[in-house]
Amino acid sequence: MAEETQIYNWVGIATKAGKVLVGFRLLEAIQQQKISLVIIAKDMGGTQLKKITNKCNYYNIKFIFVVNSEYLSKAIGKINIKAIGIAEKQIANKILNCMN
């Protein structure tokens, strides 16, 4: 859980920097390849999960899973967020380093 806490801290920093995208803007940014990393909550519904992971695989964008949407939502200060995109490459790399 310690590495997930670090992930949420980096997500908070990315949010303050304006480098986090959610919802329809996330899907558009994936298609435009403006996203460096997608973070998906494990409790996301099957249809949306398939849509996002397929787009990430097609456009060669890395994605990771976190425990649940409650923590992810809290990290960016919104409610009921199941997936976010990090547009800043350096922050995305820091988050990926937390996973190792």
Tab-separated table of C-alpha atoms in Angstrom, residues 5-22 34-39 72 74-78 84-96:
chain	number	residue	atom	x	y	z
A	5	THR	CA	0.230	6.136	-1.428
A	6	GLN	CA	3.166	7.493	-3.423
A	7	ILE	CA	1.170	7.040	-6.629
A	8	TYR	CA	-1.728	9.050	-5.202
A	9	ASN	CA	0.706	11.755	-4.068
A	10	TRP	CA	2.088	12.043	-7.620
A	11	VAL	CA	-1.450	12.094	-9.004
A	12	GLY	CA	-2.214	14.998	-6.671
A	13	ILE	CA	0.834	16.869	-7.927
A	14	ALA	CA	-0.183	16.227	-11.548
A	15	THR	CA	-3.687	17.486	-10.761
A	16	LYS	CA	-2.359	20.720	-9.291
A	17	ALA	CA	-0.184	21.145	-12.394
A	18	GLY	CA	-3.249	20.691	-14.628
A	19	LYS	CA	-1.853	17.534	-16.239
A	20	VAL	CA	-4.685	15.112	-15.371
A	21	LEU	CA	-7.509	14.273	-17.775
A	22	VAL	CA	-10.700	12.325	-17.046
A	34	LYS	CA	-1.150	13.355	-25.540
A	35	ILE	CA	-1.257	11.011	-22.540
A	36	SER	CA	1.838	9.355	-21.068
A	37	LEU	CA	0.085	7.060	-18.586
A	38	VAL	CA	-3.463	5.949	-17.799
A	39	ILE	CA	-4.352	4.937	-14.240
A	72	LEU	CA	-8.229	7.753	-7.095
A	74	LYS	CA	-9.842	11.617	-3.597
A	75	ALA	CA	-6.382	12.139	-5.106
A	76	ILE	CA	-7.774	14.470	-7.784
A	77	GLY	CA	-10.521	16.023	-5.652
A	78	LYS	CA	-13.512	14.670	-7.595
A	84	ILE	CA	-7.381	9.221	-15.270
A	85	GLY	CA	-4.697	10.136	-17.751
A	86	ILE	CA	-1.387	11.767	-16.870
A	87	ALA	CA	-0.238	14.149	-19.595
A	88	GLU	CA	3.158	14.967	-18.070
A	89	LYS	CA	5.813	12.405	-19.042
A	90	GLN	CA	8.077	13.059	-16.050
A	91	ILE	CA	5.273	12.550	-13.538
A	92	ALA	CA	4.153	9.416	-15.417
A	93	ASN	CA	7.685	8.029	-15.118
A	94	LYS	CA	7.739	8.783	-11.362
A	95	ILE	CA	4.448	6.909	-10.959
A	96	LEU	CA	5.766	3.945	-12.950
